[in-house]
Coordinates of C-alpha atoms in Angstrom, one line a residue:
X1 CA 14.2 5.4 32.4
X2 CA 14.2 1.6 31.3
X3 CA 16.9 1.0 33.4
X4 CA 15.8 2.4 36.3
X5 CA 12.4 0.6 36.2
X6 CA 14.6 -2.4 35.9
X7 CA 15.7 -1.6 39.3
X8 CA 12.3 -2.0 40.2
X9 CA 11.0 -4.7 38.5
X10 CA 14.1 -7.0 37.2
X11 CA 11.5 -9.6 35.8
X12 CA 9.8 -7.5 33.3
X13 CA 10.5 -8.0 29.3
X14 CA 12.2 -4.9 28.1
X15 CA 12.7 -5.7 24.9
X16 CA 9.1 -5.9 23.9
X17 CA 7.4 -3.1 25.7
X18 CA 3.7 -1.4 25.6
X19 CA 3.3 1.9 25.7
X20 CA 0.1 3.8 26.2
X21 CA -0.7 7.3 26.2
X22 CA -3.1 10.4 26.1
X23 CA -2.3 13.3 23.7
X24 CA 1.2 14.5 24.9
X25 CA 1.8 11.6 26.3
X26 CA 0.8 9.7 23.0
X27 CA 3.2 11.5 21.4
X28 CA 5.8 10.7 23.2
X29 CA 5.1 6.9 22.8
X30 CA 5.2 7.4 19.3
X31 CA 8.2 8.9 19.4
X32 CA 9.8 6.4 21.6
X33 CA 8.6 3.7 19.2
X34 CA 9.8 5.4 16.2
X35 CA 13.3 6.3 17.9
X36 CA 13.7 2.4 19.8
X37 CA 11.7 0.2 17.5
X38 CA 13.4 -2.5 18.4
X39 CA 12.2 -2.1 21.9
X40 CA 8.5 -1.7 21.2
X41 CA 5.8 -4.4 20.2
X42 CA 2.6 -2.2 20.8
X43 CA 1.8 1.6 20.9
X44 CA -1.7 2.5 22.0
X45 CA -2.8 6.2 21.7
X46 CA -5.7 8.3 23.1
X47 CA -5.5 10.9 20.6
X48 CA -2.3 12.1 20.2
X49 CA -2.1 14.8 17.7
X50 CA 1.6 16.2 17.3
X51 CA 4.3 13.3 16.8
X52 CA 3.4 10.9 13.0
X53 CA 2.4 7.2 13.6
X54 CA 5.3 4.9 12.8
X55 CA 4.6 2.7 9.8
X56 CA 5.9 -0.8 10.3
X57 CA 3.9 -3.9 10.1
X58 CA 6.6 -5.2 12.6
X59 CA 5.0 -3.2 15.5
X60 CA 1.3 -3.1 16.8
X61 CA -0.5 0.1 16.7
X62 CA -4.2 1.2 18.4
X63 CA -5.4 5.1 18.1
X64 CA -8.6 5.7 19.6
X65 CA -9.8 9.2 17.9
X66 CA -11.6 11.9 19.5
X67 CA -14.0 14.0 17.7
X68 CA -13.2 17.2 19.4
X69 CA -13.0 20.6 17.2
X70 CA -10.9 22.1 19.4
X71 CA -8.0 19.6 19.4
X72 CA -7.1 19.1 15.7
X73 CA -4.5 16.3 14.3
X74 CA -1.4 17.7 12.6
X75 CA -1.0 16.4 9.1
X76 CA 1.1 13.7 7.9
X77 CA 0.3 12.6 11.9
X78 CA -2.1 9.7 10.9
X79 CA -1.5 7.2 8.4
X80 CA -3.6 7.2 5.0
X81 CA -6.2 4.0 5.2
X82 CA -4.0 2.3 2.8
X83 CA -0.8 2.6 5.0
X84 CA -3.2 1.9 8.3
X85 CA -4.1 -1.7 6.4
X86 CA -0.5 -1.8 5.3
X87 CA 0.8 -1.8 8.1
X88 CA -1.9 -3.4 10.5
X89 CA -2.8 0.2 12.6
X90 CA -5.9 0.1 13.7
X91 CA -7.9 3.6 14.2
X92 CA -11.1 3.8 16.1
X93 CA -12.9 7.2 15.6
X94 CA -14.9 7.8 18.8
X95 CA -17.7 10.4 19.6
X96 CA -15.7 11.7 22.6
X97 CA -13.7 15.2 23.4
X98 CA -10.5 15.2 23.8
X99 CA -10.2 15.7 27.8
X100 CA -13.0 12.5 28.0
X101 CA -10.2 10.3 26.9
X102 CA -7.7 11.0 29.6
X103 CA -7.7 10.4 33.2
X104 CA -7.4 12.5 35.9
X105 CA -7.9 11.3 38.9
X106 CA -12.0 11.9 38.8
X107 CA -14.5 10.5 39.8
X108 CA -18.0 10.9 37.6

């Protein structure tokens, strides 16, 4: 994929790369961070619940939490507070669902 979006935009810093995503799409951010670290300066997540933060105070991390019964965190997916401050993650429990977070396309 990085090479073909440098195809499209030559310019762009590849080597230090945001990634941002809702629930799955979270998780795959995390997972891209954990498996290409040396790719990725931030990872911001909208409440991804699958795929464990990756603890390294080398790379920026921002999880905005839903409080939403019906979409539940695996364990051992968020960092304990102590690791969080470790490792400068920075989780912001919200008061919105799940679906809130994401967008699709509507209009309110």
């Amino acid at each position: 994929m990085r090479e073909q979006l440098k195809k499209l935009e030559p310019n762009a810093a590849y080597d230090h790369l945001t990634l941002v995503g809702h629930s799955n799409g979270g998780d795959i951010s995390m997972f891209f961070a954990k498996e290409h670290p040396e790719l990725v300066s931030k990872v911001i997540t909208l409440d991804n619940l699958r795929v464990p933060f990756v603890l390294s105070d080398k790379m920026k991390i921002l999880s905005f939490r839903s409080k939403d019964p019906n979409f539940q965190t695996d364990p051992g997916v968020l960092p304990t507070a102590q690791q969080a401050k470790q490792d400068g993650i920075d989780i912001v429990n919200t008061k919105f669902q799940h679906t809130d977070m994401s967008d699709r396309g509507r209009i309110p």
